[in-house]
Coordinates of C-alpha atoms and ligand atoms in Angstrom, one line a residue:
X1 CA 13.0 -9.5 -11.0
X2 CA 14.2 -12.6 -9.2
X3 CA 15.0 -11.6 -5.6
X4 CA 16.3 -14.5 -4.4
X5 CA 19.5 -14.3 -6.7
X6 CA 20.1 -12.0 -3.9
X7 CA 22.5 -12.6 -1.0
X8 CA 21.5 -12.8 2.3
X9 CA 22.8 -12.8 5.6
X10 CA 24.0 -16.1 5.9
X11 CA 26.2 -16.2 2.5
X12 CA 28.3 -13.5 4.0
X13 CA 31.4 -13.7 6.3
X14 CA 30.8 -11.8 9.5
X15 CA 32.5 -13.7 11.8
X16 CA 34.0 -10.8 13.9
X17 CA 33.4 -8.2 11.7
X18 CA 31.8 -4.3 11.9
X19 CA 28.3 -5.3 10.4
X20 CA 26.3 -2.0 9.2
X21 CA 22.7 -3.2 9.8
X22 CA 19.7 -1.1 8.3
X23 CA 16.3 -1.6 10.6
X24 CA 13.1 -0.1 10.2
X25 CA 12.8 1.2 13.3
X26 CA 10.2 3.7 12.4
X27 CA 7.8 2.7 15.2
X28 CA 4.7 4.5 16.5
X29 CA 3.6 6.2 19.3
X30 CA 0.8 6.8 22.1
X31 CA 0.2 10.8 23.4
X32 CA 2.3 9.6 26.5
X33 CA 5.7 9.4 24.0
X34 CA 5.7 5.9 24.5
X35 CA 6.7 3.2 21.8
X36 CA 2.6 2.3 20.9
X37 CA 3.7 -1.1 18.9
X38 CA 7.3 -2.8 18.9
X39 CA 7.2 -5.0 16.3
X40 CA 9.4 -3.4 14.3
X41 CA 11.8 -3.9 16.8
X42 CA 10.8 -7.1 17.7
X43 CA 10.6 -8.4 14.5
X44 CA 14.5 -7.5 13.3
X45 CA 16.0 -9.1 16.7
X46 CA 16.4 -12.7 14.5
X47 CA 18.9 -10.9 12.1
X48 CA 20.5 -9.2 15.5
X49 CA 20.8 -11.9 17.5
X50 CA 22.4 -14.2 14.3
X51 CA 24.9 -11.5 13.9
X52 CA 26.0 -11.3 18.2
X53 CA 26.0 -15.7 18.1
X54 CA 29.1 -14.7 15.7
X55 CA 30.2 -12.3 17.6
X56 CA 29.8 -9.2 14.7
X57 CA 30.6 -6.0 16.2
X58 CA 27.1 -4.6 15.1
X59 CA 26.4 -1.1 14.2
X60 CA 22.7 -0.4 13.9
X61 CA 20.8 2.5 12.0
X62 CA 17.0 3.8 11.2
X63 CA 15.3 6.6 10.4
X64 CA 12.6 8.0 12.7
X65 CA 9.8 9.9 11.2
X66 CA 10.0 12.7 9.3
X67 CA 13.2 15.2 11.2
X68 CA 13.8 17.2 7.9
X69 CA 17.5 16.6 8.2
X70 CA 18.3 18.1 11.2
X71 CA 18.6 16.7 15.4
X72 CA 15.4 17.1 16.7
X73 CA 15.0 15.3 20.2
X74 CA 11.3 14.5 19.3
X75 CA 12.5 12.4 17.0
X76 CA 15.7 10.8 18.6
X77 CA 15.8 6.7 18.9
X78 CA 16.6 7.1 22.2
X79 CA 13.4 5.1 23.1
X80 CA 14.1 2.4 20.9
X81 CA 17.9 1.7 22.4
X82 CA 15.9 1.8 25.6
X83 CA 13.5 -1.0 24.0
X84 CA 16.4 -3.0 22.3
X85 CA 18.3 -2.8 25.8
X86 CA 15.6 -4.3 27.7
X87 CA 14.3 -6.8 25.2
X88 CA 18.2 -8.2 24.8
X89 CA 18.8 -7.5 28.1
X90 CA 22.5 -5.8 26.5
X91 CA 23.7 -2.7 26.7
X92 CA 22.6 -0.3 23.5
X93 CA 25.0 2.6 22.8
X94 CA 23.4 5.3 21.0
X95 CA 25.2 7.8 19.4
X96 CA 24.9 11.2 19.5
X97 CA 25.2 12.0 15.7
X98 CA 24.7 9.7 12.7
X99 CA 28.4 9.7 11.1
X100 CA 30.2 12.2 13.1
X101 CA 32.7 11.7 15.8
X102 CA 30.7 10.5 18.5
X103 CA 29.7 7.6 16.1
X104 CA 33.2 7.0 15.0
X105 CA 34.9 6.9 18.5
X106 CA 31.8 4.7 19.4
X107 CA 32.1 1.9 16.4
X108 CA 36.3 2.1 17.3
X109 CA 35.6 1.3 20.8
X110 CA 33.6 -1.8 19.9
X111 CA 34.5 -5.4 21.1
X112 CA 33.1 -8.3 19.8
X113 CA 28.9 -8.9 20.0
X114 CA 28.8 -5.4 21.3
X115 CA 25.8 -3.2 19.9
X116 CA 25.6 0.8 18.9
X117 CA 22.8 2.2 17.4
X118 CA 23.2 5.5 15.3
X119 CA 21.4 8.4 15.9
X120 CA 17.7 8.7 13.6
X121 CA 19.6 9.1 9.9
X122 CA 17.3 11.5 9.0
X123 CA 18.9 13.9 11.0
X124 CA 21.3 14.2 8.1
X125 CA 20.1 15.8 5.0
X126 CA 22.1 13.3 3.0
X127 CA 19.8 10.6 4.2
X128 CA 17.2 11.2 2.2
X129 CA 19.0 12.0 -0.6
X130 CA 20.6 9.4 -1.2
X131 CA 23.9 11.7 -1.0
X132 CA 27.0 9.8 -2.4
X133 CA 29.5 11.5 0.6
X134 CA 26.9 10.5 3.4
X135 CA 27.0 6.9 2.1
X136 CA 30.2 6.2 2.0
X137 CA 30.8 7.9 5.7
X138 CA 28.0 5.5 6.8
X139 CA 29.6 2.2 4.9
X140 CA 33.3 3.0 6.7
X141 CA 31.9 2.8 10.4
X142 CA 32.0 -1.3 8.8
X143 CA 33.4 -4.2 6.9
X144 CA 30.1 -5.4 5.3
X145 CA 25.9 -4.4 5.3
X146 CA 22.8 -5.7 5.9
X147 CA 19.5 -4.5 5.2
X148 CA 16.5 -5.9 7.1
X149 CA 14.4 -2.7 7.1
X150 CA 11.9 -3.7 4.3
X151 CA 9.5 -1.4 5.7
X152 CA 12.2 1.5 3.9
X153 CA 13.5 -0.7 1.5
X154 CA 10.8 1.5 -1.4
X155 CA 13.3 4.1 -0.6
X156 CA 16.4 5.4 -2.6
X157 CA 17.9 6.9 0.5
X158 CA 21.5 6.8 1.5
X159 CA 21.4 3.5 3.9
X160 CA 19.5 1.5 1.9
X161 CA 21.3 1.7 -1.9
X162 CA 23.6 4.4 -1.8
X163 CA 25.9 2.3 1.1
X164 CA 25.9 -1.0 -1.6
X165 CA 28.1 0.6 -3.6
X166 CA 30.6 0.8 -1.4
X167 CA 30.3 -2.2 1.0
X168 CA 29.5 -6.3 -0.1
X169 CA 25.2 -6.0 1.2
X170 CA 22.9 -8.7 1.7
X171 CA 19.1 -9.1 3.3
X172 CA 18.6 -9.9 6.6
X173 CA 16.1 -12.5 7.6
X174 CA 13.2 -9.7 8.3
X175 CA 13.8 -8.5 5.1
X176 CA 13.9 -12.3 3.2
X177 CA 10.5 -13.4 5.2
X178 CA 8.7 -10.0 3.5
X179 CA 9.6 -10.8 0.3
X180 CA 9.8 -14.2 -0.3
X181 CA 6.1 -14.7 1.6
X182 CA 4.9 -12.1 -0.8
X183 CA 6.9 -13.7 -4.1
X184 CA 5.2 -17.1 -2.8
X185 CA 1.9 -15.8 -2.8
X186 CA 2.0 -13.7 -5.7
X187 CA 4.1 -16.5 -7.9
X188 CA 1.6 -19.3 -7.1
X189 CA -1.1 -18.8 -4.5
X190 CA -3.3 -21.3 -3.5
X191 CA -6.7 -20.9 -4.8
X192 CA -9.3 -18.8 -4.3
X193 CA -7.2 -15.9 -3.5
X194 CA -8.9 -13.2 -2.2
X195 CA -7.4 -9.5 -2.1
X196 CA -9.5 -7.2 0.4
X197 CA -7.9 -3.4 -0.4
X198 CA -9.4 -0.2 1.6
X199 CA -7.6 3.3 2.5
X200 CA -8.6 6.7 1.3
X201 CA -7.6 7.0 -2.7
X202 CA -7.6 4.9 -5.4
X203 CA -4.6 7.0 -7.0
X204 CA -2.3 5.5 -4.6
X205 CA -3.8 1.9 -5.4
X206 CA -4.0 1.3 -9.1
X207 CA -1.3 -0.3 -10.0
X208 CA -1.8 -2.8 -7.0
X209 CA -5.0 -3.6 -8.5
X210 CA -4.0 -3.9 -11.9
X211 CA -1.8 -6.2 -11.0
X212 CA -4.0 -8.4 -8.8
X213 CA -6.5 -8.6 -11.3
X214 CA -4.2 -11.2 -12.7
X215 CA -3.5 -13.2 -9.9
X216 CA -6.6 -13.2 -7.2
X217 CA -10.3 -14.5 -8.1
X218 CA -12.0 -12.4 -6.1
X219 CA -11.2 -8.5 -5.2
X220 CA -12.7 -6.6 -2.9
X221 CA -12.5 -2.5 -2.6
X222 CA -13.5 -0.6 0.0
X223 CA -12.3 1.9 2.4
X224 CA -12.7 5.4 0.8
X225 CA -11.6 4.6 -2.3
X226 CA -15.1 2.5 -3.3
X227 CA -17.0 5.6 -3.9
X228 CA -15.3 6.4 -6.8
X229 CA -16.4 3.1 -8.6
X230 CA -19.6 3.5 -6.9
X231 CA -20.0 7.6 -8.3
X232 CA -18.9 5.8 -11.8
X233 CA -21.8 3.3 -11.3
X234 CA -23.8 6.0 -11.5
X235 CA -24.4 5.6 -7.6
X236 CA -25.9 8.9 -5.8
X237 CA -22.6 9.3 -3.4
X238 CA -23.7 12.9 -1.3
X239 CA -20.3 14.0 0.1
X240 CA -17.9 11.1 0.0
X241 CA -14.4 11.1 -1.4
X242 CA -13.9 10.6 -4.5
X243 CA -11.7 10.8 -7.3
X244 CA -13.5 12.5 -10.6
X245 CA -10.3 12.2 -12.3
X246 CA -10.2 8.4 -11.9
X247 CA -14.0 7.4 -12.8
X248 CA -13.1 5.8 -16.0
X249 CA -10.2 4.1 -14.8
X250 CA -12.9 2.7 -12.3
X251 CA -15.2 1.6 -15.1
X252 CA -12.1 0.4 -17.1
X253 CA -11.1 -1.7 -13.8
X254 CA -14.5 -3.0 -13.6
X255 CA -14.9 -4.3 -17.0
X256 CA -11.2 -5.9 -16.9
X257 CA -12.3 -7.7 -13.8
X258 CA -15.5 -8.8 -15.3
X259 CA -13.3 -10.2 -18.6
X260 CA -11.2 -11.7 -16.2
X261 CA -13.8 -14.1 -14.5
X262 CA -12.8 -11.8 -11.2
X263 CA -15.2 -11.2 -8.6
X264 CA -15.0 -8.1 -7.6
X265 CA -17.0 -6.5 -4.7
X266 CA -17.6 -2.9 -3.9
X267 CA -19.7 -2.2 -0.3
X268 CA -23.7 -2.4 -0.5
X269 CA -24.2 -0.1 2.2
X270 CA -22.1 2.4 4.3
X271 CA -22.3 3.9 7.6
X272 CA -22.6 8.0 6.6
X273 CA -21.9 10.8 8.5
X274 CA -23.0 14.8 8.4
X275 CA -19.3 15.9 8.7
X276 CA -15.5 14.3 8.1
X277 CA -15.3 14.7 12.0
X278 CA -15.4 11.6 15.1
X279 CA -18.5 12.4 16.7
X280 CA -20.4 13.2 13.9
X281 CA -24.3 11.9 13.4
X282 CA -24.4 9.2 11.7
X283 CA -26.8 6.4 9.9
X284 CA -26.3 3.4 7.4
X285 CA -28.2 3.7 4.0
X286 CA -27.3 2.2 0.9
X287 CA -24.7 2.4 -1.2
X288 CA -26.8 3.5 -4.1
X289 CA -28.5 6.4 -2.2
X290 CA -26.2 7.9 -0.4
X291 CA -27.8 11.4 0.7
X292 CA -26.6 14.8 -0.4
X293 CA -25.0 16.6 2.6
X294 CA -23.5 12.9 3.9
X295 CA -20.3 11.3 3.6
X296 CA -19.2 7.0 4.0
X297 CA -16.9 6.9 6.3
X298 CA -17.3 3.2 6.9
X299 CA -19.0 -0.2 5.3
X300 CA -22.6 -1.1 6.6
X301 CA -23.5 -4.2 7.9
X302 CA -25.2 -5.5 5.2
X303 CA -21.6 -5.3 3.9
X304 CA -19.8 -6.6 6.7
X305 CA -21.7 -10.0 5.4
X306 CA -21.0 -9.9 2.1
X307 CA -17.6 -9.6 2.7
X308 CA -17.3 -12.4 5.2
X309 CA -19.3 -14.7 3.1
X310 CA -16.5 -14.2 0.1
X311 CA -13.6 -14.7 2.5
X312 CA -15.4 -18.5 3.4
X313 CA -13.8 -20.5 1.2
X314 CA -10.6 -18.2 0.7
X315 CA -7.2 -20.5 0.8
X316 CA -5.0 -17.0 0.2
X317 CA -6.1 -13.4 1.4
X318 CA -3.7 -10.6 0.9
X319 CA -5.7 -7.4 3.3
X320 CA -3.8 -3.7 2.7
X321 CA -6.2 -0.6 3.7
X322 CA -8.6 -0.2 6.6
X323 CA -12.9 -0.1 5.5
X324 CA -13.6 2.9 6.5
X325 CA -12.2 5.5 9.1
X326 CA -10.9 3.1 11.3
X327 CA -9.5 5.2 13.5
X328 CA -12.6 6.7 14.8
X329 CA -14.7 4.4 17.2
X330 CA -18.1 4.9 15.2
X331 CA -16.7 3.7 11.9
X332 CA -14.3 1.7 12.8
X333 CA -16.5 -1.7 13.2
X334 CA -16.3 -2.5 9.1
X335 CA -12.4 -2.7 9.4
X336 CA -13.0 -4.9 12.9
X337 CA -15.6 -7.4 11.3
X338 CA -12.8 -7.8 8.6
X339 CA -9.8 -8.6 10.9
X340 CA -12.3 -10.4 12.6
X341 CA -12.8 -12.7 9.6
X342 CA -9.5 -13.0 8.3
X343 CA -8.0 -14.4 11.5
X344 CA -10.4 -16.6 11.9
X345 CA -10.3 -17.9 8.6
X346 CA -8.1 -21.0 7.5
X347 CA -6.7 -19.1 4.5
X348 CA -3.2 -18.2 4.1
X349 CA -3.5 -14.8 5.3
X350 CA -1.0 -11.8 4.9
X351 CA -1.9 -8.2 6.4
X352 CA 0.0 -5.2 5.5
X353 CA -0.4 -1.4 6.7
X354 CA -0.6 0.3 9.8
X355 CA -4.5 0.5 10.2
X356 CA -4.8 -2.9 9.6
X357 CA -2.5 -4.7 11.7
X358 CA -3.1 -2.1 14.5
X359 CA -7.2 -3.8 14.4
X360 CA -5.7 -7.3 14.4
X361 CA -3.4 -6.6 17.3
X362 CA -6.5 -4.3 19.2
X363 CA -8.3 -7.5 18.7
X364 CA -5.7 -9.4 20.0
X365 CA -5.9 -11.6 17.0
X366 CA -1.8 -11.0 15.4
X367 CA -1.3 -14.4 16.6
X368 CA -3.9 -16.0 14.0
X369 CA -2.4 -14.2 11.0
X370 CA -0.1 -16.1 8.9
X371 CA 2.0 -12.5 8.2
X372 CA 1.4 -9.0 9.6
X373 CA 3.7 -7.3 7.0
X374 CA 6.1 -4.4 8.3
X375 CA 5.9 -2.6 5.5
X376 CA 3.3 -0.1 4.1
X377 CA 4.6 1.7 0.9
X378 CA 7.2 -1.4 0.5
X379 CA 4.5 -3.7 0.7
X380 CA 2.3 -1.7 -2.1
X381 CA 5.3 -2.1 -4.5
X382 CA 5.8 -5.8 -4.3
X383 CA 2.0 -5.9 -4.8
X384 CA 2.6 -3.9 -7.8
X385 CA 4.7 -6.4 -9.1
X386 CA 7.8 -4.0 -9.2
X387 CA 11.1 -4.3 -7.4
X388 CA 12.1 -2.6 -4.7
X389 CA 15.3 -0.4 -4.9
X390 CA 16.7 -1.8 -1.9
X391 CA 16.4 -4.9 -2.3
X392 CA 17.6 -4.7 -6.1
X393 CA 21.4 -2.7 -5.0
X394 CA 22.4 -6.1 -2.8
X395 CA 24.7 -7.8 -4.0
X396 CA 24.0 -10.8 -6.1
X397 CA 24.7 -14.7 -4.8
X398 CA 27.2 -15.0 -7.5
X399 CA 29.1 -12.5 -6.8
X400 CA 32.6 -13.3 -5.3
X401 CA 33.0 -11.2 -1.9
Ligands
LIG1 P1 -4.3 4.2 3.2 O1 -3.1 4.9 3.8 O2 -4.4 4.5 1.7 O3 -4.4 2.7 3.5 O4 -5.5 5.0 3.8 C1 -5.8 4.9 5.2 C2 -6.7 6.1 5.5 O5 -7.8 6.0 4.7 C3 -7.1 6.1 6.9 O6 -6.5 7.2 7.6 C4 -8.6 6.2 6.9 O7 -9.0 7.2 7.7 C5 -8.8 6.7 5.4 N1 -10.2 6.3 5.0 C6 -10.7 5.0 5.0 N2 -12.0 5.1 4.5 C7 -12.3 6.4 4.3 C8 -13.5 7.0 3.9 N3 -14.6 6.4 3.6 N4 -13.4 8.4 3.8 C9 -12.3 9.1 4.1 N5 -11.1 8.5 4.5 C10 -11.1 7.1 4.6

C-alpha cells in the first residue's frame, strides 16, 4: 500500500478550527509514579505546535495503559497535561471524562490556540472497540482529525479509524516521519542492511523475518527467541525458551536465508542462569552445550564480537528486540554492547521497541541514532510489510475536503 497517497497535516484547512488530535501518549513509568521517558510527548509537540501557529482550537486524546474501560486514577493523563503544560509553558485542560459533559463544556469554551486534553480513552469501553456511537461522540468535539499516534496506529480502536468516518483525517508529522523513514528503508536501503531482531518468541516475529529476508543481507536473531533455531540445530539448549511448535519454521527460515545469499547469525555463546530469576548464578558456555538445568538469558561475549564485527560495514541497521533479559543487570550487557555498536556506527540506524531505546537512552547514546521509533507493535507491522489500519482509514490526497 502506498502511504503517502495519504493526507497529512498540512493539506488540511485548520486555520481556526476544532482539531481532534490522536497522540500516543502511552508513556512509562518509574516506582515513584513519575513519567520514566517523555518522548512520546516530546516527540508529538511538532504536530502541536503547527496546529497553535494557526491558531486551531486543539482537542487532544490518548489512551494510557490498559484501564479496562472504566476511570481508574492510576491510569489518568493527569501527569502528562502536567508534562505538556510545562514543556509548552500553556495551560493544559484536562477533562474529566472522555466525551461526556465535562469534555463538551470544555471544547465549547475554547478560544483560539487554546489546548484540552481528554481524559485516558480507554476509560470508555467503546475505545477499544472501535464502537461506531463512541466515535462519532469523539469526531463532534471537532471540525477535522489528525492522527500522530503511530505507536497505536496497529489498532482498530475508536480514535484511530472509527472517528475517519465521520470527520476529513490526515497524519500528523510524528506519524509521517515513522512511516516514511520505515517505507525509505524498506523500499530502497542502502547496502549492506543489517536487521538485528531479539525479544522473547519467535511467534511474534515471523512474519517480520519473512519479510526481511528479502530486503537485508545480513540477519541477526537473538534475544530469547535464538534457542529455538539453535534446539532445531540440534544444539543441547538445557532450560531456555523455546518454541517446539516453531522448530521447522526455524529450519525452513534457515534454509530460505541460506538460498537467499543472507547472512544470518544466531549467538555462539550465552550467558546461562540456574533459574528465570535476577540474581540467579550464572556462567557463559557455548551455545552448543548449553547444560541441563540452565537457561540463556543473555548473548556471551564471544557473541557480543560477532555481532559487532557484522554491523562494521553496515550502511542500514533496523534493531527491534533486546539480546537477552535486558532488564536484569547480569544479562543485560549483550543488549548494551549492541546499542553500544549501533550508535556508534555510521549506518543509517533505526531502533524500535521499548527495551531497546530504553539501553540507547541509559547509555545516553539517543542522540547518535538516526530514528528511535515510538512504536512497538506498529513498528512490527510496517516491518511485516503490511499496512497499518490507522494509517490506511485517512483520507486520501485526492480527495476533495
Ligand atoms: P519482545 O517484546 O518480543 O521484544 O521481548 C522482550 C522481552 O524478551 C523482554 O522482556 C526480555 O526479558 C525477553 N527476553 C529476551 N531474551 C530472553 C531470554 N533469553 N529468555 C527469556 N526472555 C527473554
Amino acid at each position: 500500500m502506498d502511504y503517502f497517497n495519504k493526507k497529512t497535516v498540512e493539506d488540511l484547512n485548520i486555520l481556526g478550527k476544532r482539531v481532534l488530535l490522536r497522540c500516543d501518549f502511552n508513556v512509562p513509568f518509574d516506582t515513584e509514579g513519575k513519567i520514566a521517558n517523555t518522548r512520546r510527548i516530546t516527540e508529538s509537540l511538532k504536530t502541536i505546535k503547527y496546529l497553535l501557529d494557526r491558531r486551531a482550537k486543539i482537542v487532544l486524546c490518548s489512551h494510557l495503559g490498559r484501564p479496562n474501560g472504566k476511570f481508574d486514577s492510576k491510569f489518568s493523563l493527569k501527569p502528562v497535561a502536567e508534562c505538556l503544560s510545562k514543556t509548552l509553558k500553556k495551560e493544559i485542560k484536562l477533562s474529566k471524562d472522555v466525551a461526556g459533559e465535562d469534555t463538551r463544556a470544555l471544547v465549547e469554551s475554547l478560544n483560539e490556540a487554546e489546548i484540552v486534553l481528554l481524559e485516558n480513552l480507554r476509560f470508555c469501553k467503546g475505545e477499544t472497540e472501535n464502537d461506531r456511537t463512541f466515535a462519532s461522540e469523539l469526531a463532534s468535539l471537532a471540525d477535522v482529525f489528525v492522527n500522530d499516534a503511530f505507536g497505536a496506529a496497529h489498532r482498530s480502536h475508536a480514535s484511530t479509524v472509527g472517528v475517519t468516518e465521520f470527520l476529513p483525517s490526515a497524519c500528523g508529522f510524528l506519524m509521517l516521519k515513522e512511516i516514511s523513514t520505515m517505507t525509505r528503508i524498506l523500499k530502497n536501503p542502502t547496502r549492506p542492511f543489517v536487521a538485528i531482531l531479539g525479544g522473547a518468541k519467535v511467534s511474534d516475529k515471523i512474519g517480520v523475518i519473512s519479510n526481511l529476508l528479502d530486503k537485508v543481507d545480513t540477519l541477526i536473531v537473538a534475544g530469547g527467541m535464538a534457542y529455538t533455531f539453535m534446539n532445531s540445530l540440534g544444539y543441547s539448549i538445557g532450560n531456555s525458551i523455546c518454541e517446539n511448535d516453531k522448530i521447522s519454521l526455524a529450519v525452513e527460515i534457515m534454509a530460505q536465508a541460506k538460498g537467499r545469499g543472507v547472512k544470518f547469525l544466531i549467538p555462539v555463546d550465552n550467558k546461562v542462569g540456574l533459574e528465570y530469576s535476577k540474581n540467579t548464578e550464572f556462567k557463559t558456555v557455548q551455545s552448543d552445550s548449553i547444560p541441563d538445568g540452565w537457561m540463556g538469558l543473555d548473548i556471551g561475549p564471544r557473541t557480543e564480537v560477532l555481532f559487532k564485527d557484522a554491523l562494521k560495514d553496515a550502511e542500514t541497521v533496523i534493531w527491534n528486540g533486546p539480546m537477552g533479559v535486558a532488564e536484569w543487570e547480569n544479562f543485560s550487557s549483550g543488549t548494551f554492547s549492541v546499542a553500544k555498536t549501533v550508535a556508534s556506527s555510521k549506518a543509517f540506524s533505526v531502533v524500535g521497541g521499548g527495551d531497546c531505546a530504553a539501553a540507547i537512552e541509559k547509555l545516553g547514546y539517543a542522540n547518535e541514532m538516526s530514528h528511535i521509533s515510538t512504536g512497538g507493535g506498529a513498528l512490527l507491522v510496517l516491518l511485516e510489510g503490511k499496512g497499518l489500519p490507522a494509517v490506511v482509514a485517512l483520507s486520501e490526497k485526492n480527495r476533495v475536503v
